[in-house]
Amino acid sequence: MEYIDLRSDTVTKPTPEMREAMAEAEVGDDVYGDDPTVNRLQEIAAEMMGKEDALFVPSGTMGNLLALLVHCQRGDEVIVGNQSHIYLNEAGGMAALGGMQACPIQNQPDGTLALEDIRASIRIEDVHHPITRLVCLENTQNICGGVPLTPAYTKEVAELVHQDNLLLHIDGARIFNAAVAQNISVKELVEPVDSVMFCLSKGLVAPIGSLLIGTHKFIARARHLRKMLGGGMRQVGVIAAAGIISLERMVNRLRDDHVRAMKLADGLRQVNGLVVDKDSPHTNMVYLNLANDVKISSKQVSEKMRKIGILVDAENARRFRLVTHYWIDNIAVERTISAFGTVLN
Ligand SMILES: Cc1ncc(COP(=O)(O)O)c(C=O)c1O
């Protein structure tokens, strides 16, 4: 059965154009810096972000971990959102592999970290204290609803952080969604930050890969650490070729995913038994709950949906996150709305 898969934008399979580019990619040994396709991808990425340099990495998790490892020493403290991917969903890598300590502070409903909370969490110099070294923001903020953070907010955080000689990293797994949703360039969003990671393998449709972006010095150190982590790949232009198509062709079309997420949310608001979050969606994620009077759990609903060809992810016993992407067209949106109606009524 051909499923309509709304579990995540990570499920996107490469387009025929990507597969063709992958088959024909010029390659070389990237550990020697010899892969022309990877080099081109890195140049395009750095240029789009308005930064000096970029490094191709196998995953967003590795990109974030490398940023933490370059910016921090063992024993340092990293201020993160308590709903952030780095804190919740990266297998504790910062502690296990970097010896760092997370200082989680509450994510506000709009995905931000309150400036006063950041300020209050920065340690004063004291022999008892760890050294606060880094603040991480997530844009778009996934768990808070796929909410985009604004350039003005990012600038305020950067100013606060830099005043104290700390650094600012952005987990920008979906930063292009944030830029497109606000009709601004991604450069504007990351201008004041020290490093950013973004993913090719989510809404940008590539099968694998993320990029870490920063200064030449930062990237040189990250390259060394990538090798240490076993992430130095060889003829990896076969993957980077799809990433180039992501950056050249897939950014502006993210708008379509946002429009379809809106259609999906509007339709689901008409289905008895579902309560779509008030402001959802902000980008390509629709968050919703089962109404109190629904007797079955979200897991049972998702099992019934699977039987009729639709894959949805239960976030908890009452909650779903549905994600639109390249392979979700208008018909898929309509079928999903009517399937929820069938399963719940
Ligand atoms: C906000 C965020 N950051 C980082 C990642 C990590 O990316 P990867 O799955 O490529 O390791 C994800 C993955 O879903 C994510 O949603």
mmCIF file of C-alpha atoms and ligand atoms in Angstrom:
data_model
loop_
_atom_site.group_PDB
_atom_site.id
_atom_site.type_symbol
_atom_site.label_atom_id
_atom_site.label_comp_id
_atom_site.label_asym_id
_atom_site.label_seq_id
_atom_site.Cartn_x
_atom_site.Cartn_y
_atom_site.Cartn_z
ATOM 1 C CA MET A 1 0.000 0.000 0.000
ATOM 2 C CA GLU A 2 1.216 3.524 -0.800
ATOM 3 C CA TYR A 3 0.877 5.331 2.532
ATOM 4 C CA ILE A 4 0.154 8.997 3.129
ATOM 5 C CA ASP A 5 2.915 9.595 5.643
ATOM 6 C CA LEU A 6 2.433 12.575 7.952
ATOM 7 C CA ARG A 7 4.676 11.338 10.766
ATOM 8 C CA SER A 8 7.484 13.754 9.911
ATOM 9 C CA ASP A 9 9.182 15.631 7.095
ATOM 10 C CA THR A 10 12.132 13.273 7.664
ATOM 11 C CA VAL A 11 10.204 10.588 5.749
ATOM 12 C CA THR A 12 10.640 12.432 2.434
ATOM 13 C CA LYS A 13 12.157 10.223 -0.234
ATOM 14 C CA PRO A 14 14.390 11.856 -2.861
ATOM 15 C CA THR A 15 12.758 13.190 -6.017
ATOM 16 C CA PRO A 16 13.547 11.625 -9.429
ATOM 17 C CA GLU A 17 15.698 14.705 -10.173
ATOM 18 C CA MET A 18 17.677 14.094 -6.989
ATOM 19 C CA ARG A 19 18.177 10.425 -7.827
ATOM 20 C CA GLU A 20 19.477 11.377 -11.268
ATOM 21 C CA ALA A 21 21.857 13.979 -9.826
ATOM 22 C CA MET A 22 23.062 11.412 -7.275
ATOM 23 C CA ALA A 23 23.769 8.852 -9.989
ATOM 24 C CA GLU A 24 25.750 11.361 -12.031
ATOM 25 C CA ALA A 25 27.559 13.186 -9.206
ATOM 26 C CA GLU A 26 31.237 13.942 -9.609
ATOM 27 C CA VAL A 27 32.944 12.538 -6.532
ATOM 28 C CA GLY A 28 36.283 12.360 -4.737
ATOM 29 C CA ASP A 29 37.554 11.498 -1.263
ATOM 30 C CA ASP A 30 35.928 14.094 0.960
ATOM 31 C CA VAL A 31 38.217 13.335 3.912
ATOM 32 C CA TYR A 32 40.989 14.741 1.657
ATOM 33 C CA GLY A 33 38.671 17.612 0.721
ATOM 34 C CA ASP A 34 38.602 16.218 -2.827
ATOM 35 C CA ASP A 35 34.890 15.784 -3.458
ATOM 36 C CA PRO A 36 33.840 18.605 -5.812
ATOM 37 C CA THR A 37 30.127 18.061 -5.213
ATOM 38 C CA VAL A 38 30.507 18.270 -1.425
ATOM 39 C CA ASN A 39 32.711 21.344 -1.797
ATOM 40 C CA ARG A 40 30.088 23.007 -3.948
ATOM 41 C CA LEU A 41 27.293 22.152 -1.493
ATOM 42 C CA GLN A 42 29.331 23.606 1.377
ATOM 43 C CA GLU A 43 30.046 26.792 -0.596
ATOM 44 C CA ILE A 44 26.383 27.277 -1.486
ATOM 45 C CA ALA A 45 25.331 26.659 2.132
ATOM 46 C CA ALA A 46 27.866 29.089 3.608
ATOM 47 C CA GLU A 47 26.882 31.728 1.072
ATOM 48 C CA MET A 48 23.138 31.308 1.765
ATOM 49 C CA MET A 49 23.792 31.671 5.496
ATOM 50 C CA GLY A 50 26.117 34.649 5.022
ATOM 51 C CA LYS A 51 28.915 32.941 6.949
ATOM 52 C CA GLU A 52 32.514 32.013 6.154
ATOM 53 C CA ASP A 53 32.380 28.235 5.967
ATOM 54 C CA ALA A 54 30.246 25.087 6.103
ATOM 55 C CA LEU A 55 30.727 21.393 6.815
ATOM 56 C CA PHE A 56 28.605 18.544 5.463
ATOM 57 C CA VAL A 57 27.662 16.079 8.216
ATOM 58 C CA PRO A 58 25.569 12.900 8.175
ATOM 59 C CA SER A 59 22.874 14.138 10.565
ATOM 60 C CA GLY A 60 21.487 17.090 12.452
ATOM 61 C CA THR A 61 22.387 15.385 15.699
ATOM 62 C CA MET A 62 26.048 15.184 14.671
ATOM 63 C CA GLY A 63 25.986 18.818 13.505
ATOM 64 C CA ASN A 64 24.637 20.015 16.853
ATOM 65 C CA LEU A 65 27.048 17.821 18.789
ATOM 66 C CA LEU A 66 30.013 19.155 16.800
ATOM 67 C CA ALA A 67 28.946 22.736 17.526
ATOM 68 C CA LEU A 68 28.783 21.962 21.250
ATOM 69 C CA LEU A 69 32.141 20.192 21.173
ATOM 70 C CA VAL A 70 33.844 23.071 19.368
ATOM 71 C CA HIS A 71 32.342 25.830 21.502
ATOM 72 C CA CYS A 72 32.654 24.179 24.936
ATOM 73 C CA GLN A 73 35.122 22.433 27.191
ATOM 74 C CA ARG A 74 34.338 19.495 29.472
ATOM 75 C CA GLY A 75 32.482 20.704 32.556
ATOM 76 C CA ASP A 76 31.033 23.762 30.804
ATOM 77 C CA GLU A 77 27.365 24.521 30.991
ATOM 78 C CA VAL A 78 25.053 24.967 28.001
ATOM 79 C CA ILE A 79 21.766 26.862 28.301
ATOM 80 C CA VAL A 80 19.067 25.033 26.296
ATOM 81 C CA GLY A 81 15.290 25.028 26.093
ATOM 82 C CA ASN A 82 13.617 22.348 28.195
ATOM 83 C CA GLN A 83 11.627 21.421 25.055
ATOM 84 C CA SER A 84 14.598 21.503 22.706
ATOM 85 C CA HIS A 85 15.752 18.678 20.482
ATOM 86 C CA ILE A 86 19.318 19.020 21.776
ATOM 87 C CA TYR A 87 18.127 18.531 25.347
ATOM 88 C CA LEU A 88 15.437 15.892 24.804
ATOM 89 C CA ASN A 89 16.215 13.966 21.653
ATOM 90 C CA GLU A 90 19.937 13.724 21.006
ATOM 91 C CA ALA A 91 20.607 10.794 23.320
ATOM 92 C CA GLY A 92 22.396 12.914 25.920
ATOM 93 C CA GLY A 93 25.368 13.318 23.555
ATOM 94 C CA MET A 94 26.515 16.578 25.107
ATOM 95 C CA ALA A 95 26.970 14.868 28.488
ATOM 96 C CA ALA A 96 28.112 11.465 27.278
ATOM 97 C CA LEU A 97 30.565 12.606 24.621
ATOM 98 C CA GLY A 98 31.384 16.187 25.586
ATOM 99 C CA GLY A 99 31.244 16.099 29.388
ATOM 100 C CA MET A 100 28.978 19.169 29.288
ATOM 101 C CA GLN A 101 26.134 19.956 31.574
ATOM 102 C CA ALA A 102 22.805 21.168 30.243
ATOM 103 C CA CYS A 103 21.115 24.069 31.974
ATOM 104 C CA PRO A 104 17.533 23.641 30.730
ATOM 105 C CA ILE A 105 15.234 26.657 30.937
ATOM 106 C CA GLN A 106 11.583 26.771 30.073
ATOM 107 C CA ASN A 107 10.586 27.229 26.451
ATOM 108 C CA GLN A 108 7.804 29.814 26.250
ATOM 109 C CA PRO A 109 4.709 28.799 24.231
ATOM 110 C CA ASP A 110 6.106 30.828 21.302
ATOM 111 C CA GLY A 111 9.282 28.713 21.295
ATOM 112 C CA THR A 112 11.518 31.411 22.745
ATOM 113 C CA LEU A 113 13.618 31.361 25.900
ATOM 114 C CA ALA A 114 12.743 34.412 28.002
ATOM 115 C CA LEU A 115 15.628 36.878 28.073
ATOM 116 C CA GLU A 116 15.329 37.239 31.841
ATOM 117 C CA ASP A 117 15.545 33.433 32.228
ATOM 118 C CA ILE A 118 18.693 33.332 30.092
ATOM 119 C CA ARG A 119 20.174 36.222 32.067
ATOM 120 C CA ALA A 120 19.357 34.549 35.379
ATOM 121 C CA SER A 121 20.907 31.264 34.258
ATOM 122 C CA ILE A 122 24.295 32.656 33.310
ATOM 123 C CA ARG A 123 26.643 31.653 36.112
ATOM 124 C CA ILE A 124 28.704 34.227 37.902
ATOM 125 C CA GLU A 125 32.366 33.462 38.283
ATOM 126 C CA ASP A 126 32.730 31.327 41.375
ATOM 127 C CA VAL A 127 34.961 28.381 42.151
ATOM 128 C CA HIS A 128 31.861 26.281 42.864
ATOM 129 C CA HIS A 129 30.192 26.913 39.505
ATOM 130 C CA PRO A 130 30.490 25.396 36.065
ATOM 131 C CA ILE A 131 31.329 27.949 33.376
ATOM 132 C CA THR A 132 28.371 28.978 31.221
ATOM 133 C CA ARG A 133 29.717 28.922 27.676
ATOM 134 C CA LEU A 134 26.886 28.604 25.182
ATOM 135 C CA VAL A 135 23.198 29.259 24.578
ATOM 136 C CA CYS A 136 21.270 27.175 22.041
ATOM 137 C CA LEU A 137 18.036 28.232 20.343
ATOM 138 C CA GLU A 138 15.917 26.036 18.066
ATOM 139 C CA ASN A 139 14.342 27.551 14.944
ATOM 140 C CA THR A 140 11.710 26.469 14.078
ATOM 141 C CA GLN A 141 10.951 25.222 17.578
ATOM 142 C CA ASN A 142 9.517 21.789 16.950
ATOM 143 C CA ILE A 143 7.710 20.788 20.162
ATOM 144 C CA CYS A 144 6.266 24.279 20.709
ATOM 145 C CA GLY A 145 4.410 23.822 17.411
ATOM 146 C CA GLY A 146 6.967 24.338 14.655
ATOM 147 C CA VAL A 147 7.093 28.012 15.609
ATOM 148 C CA PRO A 148 9.526 30.321 13.839
ATOM 149 C CA LEU A 149 11.716 32.596 15.961
ATOM 150 C CA THR A 150 12.108 36.121 14.589
ATOM 151 C CA PRO A 151 15.342 37.875 13.586
ATOM 152 C CA ALA A 152 14.605 40.592 16.172
ATOM 153 C CA TYR A 153 14.384 38.036 18.990
ATOM 154 C CA THR A 154 17.496 36.197 17.803
ATOM 155 C CA LYS A 155 19.384 39.499 17.755
ATOM 156 C CA GLU A 156 18.293 40.310 21.301
ATOM 157 C CA VAL A 157 19.505 36.928 22.533
ATOM 158 C CA ALA A 158 22.789 37.305 20.638
ATOM 159 C CA GLU A 159 23.390 40.724 22.200
ATOM 160 C CA LEU A 160 22.697 39.400 25.673
ATOM 161 C CA VAL A 161 24.886 36.354 25.152
ATOM 162 C CA HIS A 162 27.793 38.232 23.570
ATOM 163 C CA GLN A 163 27.800 40.871 26.333
ATOM 164 C CA ASP A 164 28.832 38.074 28.670
ATOM 165 C CA ASN A 165 31.353 36.609 26.215
ATOM 166 C CA LEU A 166 29.163 33.575 25.653
ATOM 167 C CA LEU A 167 28.324 32.065 22.276
ATOM 168 C CA LEU A 168 25.039 31.433 20.480
ATOM 169 C CA HIS A 169 24.283 28.301 18.437
ATOM 170 C CA ILE A 170 21.088 27.722 16.478
ATOM 171 C CA ASP A 171 19.634 24.276 15.956
ATOM 172 C CA GLY A 172 18.136 25.298 12.651
ATOM 173 C CA ALA A 173 17.030 21.842 11.527
ATOM 174 C CA ARG A 174 14.087 23.681 9.894
ATOM 175 C CA ILE A 175 15.504 27.202 9.656
ATOM 176 C CA PHE A 176 14.394 27.528 6.025
ATOM 177 C CA ASN A 177 10.796 26.933 7.147
ATOM 178 C CA ALA A 178 11.297 29.781 9.620
ATOM 179 C CA ALA A 179 12.651 32.091 6.914
ATOM 180 C CA VAL A 180 9.949 31.260 4.367
ATOM 181 C CA ALA A 181 7.167 31.660 6.965
ATOM 182 C CA GLN A 182 8.415 35.178 7.724
ATOM 183 C CA ASN A 183 9.223 36.134 4.124
ATOM 184 C CA ILE A 184 12.814 36.889 4.977
ATOM 185 C CA SER A 185 16.177 35.531 3.950
ATOM 186 C CA VAL A 186 17.757 32.901 6.114
ATOM 187 C CA LYS A 187 20.839 35.157 6.258
ATOM 188 C CA GLU A 188 18.840 37.704 8.195
ATOM 189 C CA LEU A 189 17.807 35.071 10.729
ATOM 190 C CA VAL A 190 21.303 33.850 11.488
ATOM 191 C CA GLU A 191 23.274 37.079 11.032
ATOM 192 C CA PRO A 192 24.053 37.600 14.767
ATOM 193 C CA VAL A 193 24.743 33.954 15.710
ATOM 194 C CA ASP A 194 28.062 32.148 16.070
ATOM 195 C CA SER A 195 27.023 28.850 14.506
ATOM 196 C CA VAL A 196 24.019 27.210 12.934
ATOM 197 C CA MET A 197 23.116 23.681 11.918
ATOM 198 C CA PHE A 198 20.434 22.991 9.341
ATOM 199 C CA CYS A 199 19.062 19.786 7.831
ATOM 200 C CA LEU A 200 18.714 18.852 4.168
ATOM 201 C CA SER A 201 16.849 15.676 5.017
ATOM 202 C CA LYS A 202 13.620 17.197 6.360
ATOM 203 C CA GLY A 203 11.398 19.582 4.389
ATOM 204 C CA LEU A 204 14.214 20.069 1.871
ATOM 205 C CA VAL A 205 13.660 16.434 0.777
ATOM 206 C CA ALA A 206 17.263 15.171 0.491
ATOM 207 C CA PRO A 207 17.706 11.603 1.744
ATOM 208 C CA ILE A 208 20.603 12.303 4.124
ATOM 209 C CA GLY A 209 22.652 15.142 5.510
ATOM 210 C CA SER A 210 22.931 18.369 7.419
ATOM 211 C CA LEU A 211 25.290 21.332 7.350
ATOM 212 C CA LEU A 212 27.131 23.030 10.137
ATOM 213 C CA ILE A 213 27.957 26.671 9.481
ATOM 214 C CA GLY A 214 30.340 29.155 11.104
ATOM 215 C CA THR A 215 33.735 30.801 10.794
ATOM 216 C CA HIS A 216 36.690 29.140 9.014
ATOM 217 C CA LYS A 217 38.295 28.487 12.393
ATOM 218 C CA PHE A 218 35.144 26.940 13.859
ATOM 219 C CA ILE A 219 34.630 24.706 10.824
ATOM 220 C CA ALA A 220 38.284 23.586 10.759
ATOM 221 C CA ARG A 221 37.949 22.349 14.339
ATOM 222 C CA ALA A 222 34.536 20.782 13.589
ATOM 223 C CA ARG A 223 36.101 18.934 10.624
ATOM 224 C CA HIS A 224 38.701 17.430 12.927
ATOM 225 C CA LEU A 225 36.072 16.395 15.472
ATOM 226 C CA ARG A 226 33.814 14.998 12.733
ATOM 227 C CA LYS A 227 36.668 12.631 11.845
ATOM 228 C CA MET A 228 37.024 11.694 15.512
ATOM 229 C CA LEU A 229 33.320 10.819 15.680
ATOM 230 C CA GLY A 230 33.589 8.646 12.577
ATOM 231 C CA GLY A 231 31.675 11.103 10.413
ATOM 232 C CA GLY A 232 34.399 11.634 7.806
ATOM 233 C CA MET A 233 32.791 10.243 4.667
ATOM 234 C CA ARG A 234 34.524 9.416 1.395
ATOM 235 C CA GLN A 235 32.825 9.698 -2.050
ATOM 236 C CA VAL A 236 29.903 11.412 -0.413
ATOM 237 C CA GLY A 237 29.168 13.642 -3.388
ATOM 238 C CA VAL A 238 26.566 10.995 -4.249
ATOM 239 C CA ILE A 239 24.563 12.349 -1.321
ATOM 240 C CA ALA A 240 25.641 15.982 -1.515
ATOM 241 C CA ALA A 241 24.276 16.117 -5.088
ATOM 242 C CA ALA A 242 20.751 15.753 -3.694
ATOM 243 C CA GLY A 243 21.543 18.438 -1.109
ATOM 244 C CA ILE A 244 22.431 20.923 -3.848
ATOM 245 C CA ILE A 245 18.994 20.372 -5.383
ATOM 246 C CA SER A 246 17.517 20.927 -1.904
ATOM 247 C CA LEU A 247 19.134 24.331 -1.617
ATOM 248 C CA GLU A 248 18.517 25.401 -5.202
ATOM 249 C CA ARG A 249 14.973 24.108 -5.703
ATOM 250 C CA MET A 250 13.310 23.097 -2.458
ATOM 251 C CA VAL A 251 13.501 26.217 -0.295
ATOM 252 C CA ASN A 252 10.777 28.396 -1.784
ATOM 253 C CA ARG A 253 8.362 25.507 -2.190
ATOM 254 C CA LEU A 254 8.286 25.080 1.622
ATOM 255 C CA ARG A 255 5.539 27.692 1.324
ATOM 256 C CA ASP A 256 3.334 24.980 -0.250
ATOM 257 C CA ASP A 257 3.853 22.771 2.805
ATOM 258 C CA HIS A 258 2.805 25.636 5.072
ATOM 259 C CA VAL A 259 -0.329 26.307 3.010
ATOM 260 C CA ARG A 260 -1.238 22.603 3.063
ATOM 261 C CA ALA A 261 -0.644 22.423 6.823
ATOM 262 C CA MET A 262 -3.116 25.290 7.170
ATOM 263 C CA LYS A 263 -5.675 23.469 4.976
ATOM 264 C CA LEU A 264 -5.183 20.319 7.006
ATOM 265 C CA ALA A 265 -5.682 22.190 10.292
ATOM 266 C CA ASP A 266 -8.790 23.970 8.962
ATOM 267 C CA GLY A 267 -10.270 20.648 7.856
ATOM 268 C CA LEU A 268 -9.446 18.854 11.103
ATOM 269 C CA ARG A 269 -11.093 21.659 13.088
ATOM 270 C CA GLN A 270 -14.373 20.485 11.521
ATOM 271 C CA VAL A 271 -13.896 16.869 12.673
ATOM 272 C CA ASN A 272 -15.768 15.886 15.846
ATOM 273 C CA GLY A 273 -13.406 14.492 18.435
ATOM 274 C CA LEU A 274 -10.371 16.574 17.491
ATOM 275 C CA VAL A 275 -9.103 19.806 19.041
ATOM 276 C CA VAL A 276 -6.464 21.474 16.909
ATOM 277 C CA ASP A 277 -4.094 23.768 18.875
ATOM 278 C CA LYS A 278 -5.357 27.331 18.751
ATOM 279 C CA ASP A 279 -2.657 28.912 16.607
ATOM 280 C CA SER A 280 -1.523 25.791 14.785
ATOM 281 C CA PRO A 281 0.092 25.603 12.295
ATOM 282 C CA HIS A 282 2.918 28.138 12.260
ATOM 283 C CA THR A 283 4.859 26.343 9.537
ATOM 284 C CA ASN A 284 4.562 22.709 8.383
ATOM 285 C CA MET A 285 3.429 21.069 11.661
ATOM 286 C CA VAL A 286 -0.130 20.673 12.869
ATOM 287 C CA TYR A 287 -0.522 19.815 16.538
ATOM 288 C CA LEU A 288 -3.834 18.516 17.869
ATOM 289 C CA ASN A 289 -5.425 16.585 20.732
ATOM 290 C CA LEU A 290 -8.257 14.127 21.033
ATOM 291 C CA ALA A 291 -11.301 15.756 22.614
ATOM 292 C CA ASN A 292 -12.081 14.723 26.203
ATOM 293 C CA ASP A 293 -15.116 12.670 25.180
ATOM 294 C CA VAL A 294 -13.137 10.431 22.771
ATOM 295 C CA LYS A 295 -12.828 7.027 24.427
ATOM 296 C CA ILE A 296 -9.883 5.638 22.460
ATOM 297 C CA SER A 297 -6.229 6.726 22.716
ATOM 298 C CA SER A 298 -4.220 8.483 20.031
ATOM 299 C CA LYS A 299 -2.220 5.263 19.564
ATOM 300 C CA GLN A 300 -5.446 3.376 18.807
ATOM 301 C CA VAL A 301 -6.501 6.132 16.416
ATOM 302 C CA SER A 302 -3.155 5.955 14.637
ATOM 303 C CA GLU A 303 -3.489 2.156 14.299
ATOM 304 C CA LYS A 304 -6.904 2.565 12.680
ATOM 305 C CA MET A 305 -5.543 5.296 10.408
ATOM 306 C CA ARG A 306 -2.694 3.006 9.335
ATOM 307 C CA LYS A 307 -5.222 0.390 8.222
ATOM 308 C CA ILE A 308 -6.695 2.940 5.826
ATOM 309 C CA GLY A 309 -3.316 3.985 4.492
ATOM 310 C CA ILE A 310 -2.459 7.026 6.604
ATOM 311 C CA LEU A 311 0.512 7.229 8.956
ATOM 312 C CA VAL A 312 0.258 9.671 11.857
ATOM 313 C CA ASP A 313 2.413 9.940 14.944
ATOM 314 C CA ALA A 314 0.929 9.827 18.447
ATOM 315 C CA GLU A 315 2.937 12.300 20.552
ATOM 316 C CA ASN A 316 1.346 11.059 23.762
ATOM 317 C CA ALA A 317 -1.893 9.290 24.758
ATOM 318 C CA ARG A 318 -4.068 12.177 23.500
ATOM 319 C CA ARG A 319 -1.887 14.183 21.141
ATOM 320 C CA PHE A 320 -0.768 14.091 17.493
ATOM 321 C CA ARG A 321 1.737 15.956 15.373
ATOM 322 C CA LEU A 322 1.071 15.905 11.629
ATOM 323 C CA VAL A 323 3.786 17.184 9.316
ATOM 324 C CA THR A 324 3.295 18.262 5.719
ATOM 325 C CA HIS A 325 6.075 17.896 3.151
ATOM 326 C CA TYR A 326 6.915 17.483 -0.540
ATOM 327 C CA TRP A 327 5.012 14.194 -0.895
ATOM 328 C CA ILE A 328 1.802 15.470 0.730
ATOM 329 C CA ASP A 329 -0.442 16.959 -1.946
ATOM 330 C CA ASN A 330 -3.948 18.428 -1.719
ATOM 331 C CA ILE A 331 -5.555 15.018 -2.238
ATOM 332 C CA ALA A 332 -3.529 13.590 0.648
ATOM 333 C CA VAL A 333 -4.723 16.449 2.845
ATOM 334 C CA GLU A 334 -8.364 15.782 1.951
ATOM 335 C CA ARG A 335 -7.991 12.033 2.465
ATOM 336 C CA THR A 336 -6.441 12.604 5.883
ATOM 337 C CA ILE A 337 -9.260 14.867 7.029
ATOM 338 C CA SER A 338 -11.907 12.408 5.896
ATOM 339 C CA ALA A 339 -10.025 9.436 7.430
ATOM 340 C CA PHE A 340 -9.960 11.107 10.853
ATOM 341 C CA GLY A 341 -13.714 11.673 10.452
ATOM 342 C CA THR A 342 -14.268 7.998 9.643
ATOM 343 C CA VAL A 343 -12.122 6.708 12.511
ATOM 344 C CA LEU A 344 -13.609 9.010 15.158
ATOM 345 C CA ASN A 345 -17.290 9.044 14.209
HETATM 346 C C1 LIG B 1 14.737 20.442 15.816
HETATM 347 C C2 LIG B 1 15.614 19.285 15.428
HETATM 348 N N1 LIG B 1 16.934 19.379 15.610
HETATM 349 C C3 LIG B 1 17.775 18.390 15.265
HETATM 350 C C4 LIG B 1 17.288 17.230 14.700
HETATM 351 C C5 LIG B 1 18.272 16.113 14.395
HETATM 352 O O1 LIG B 1 18.352 15.755 13.076
HETATM 353 P P1 LIG B 1 18.780 14.257 12.654
HETATM 354 O O2 LIG B 1 17.560 13.419 12.765
HETATM 355 O O3 LIG B 1 19.268 14.426 11.245
HETATM 356 O O4 LIG B 1 19.862 13.814 13.570
HETATM 357 C C6 LIG B 1 15.915 17.084 14.479
HETATM 358 C C7 LIG B 1 15.380 15.830 13.876
HETATM 359 O O5 LIG B 1 14.217 15.608 13.751
HETATM 360 C C8 LIG B 1 15.052 18.138 14.870
HETATM 361 O O6 LIG B 1 13.721 18.051 14.703
#
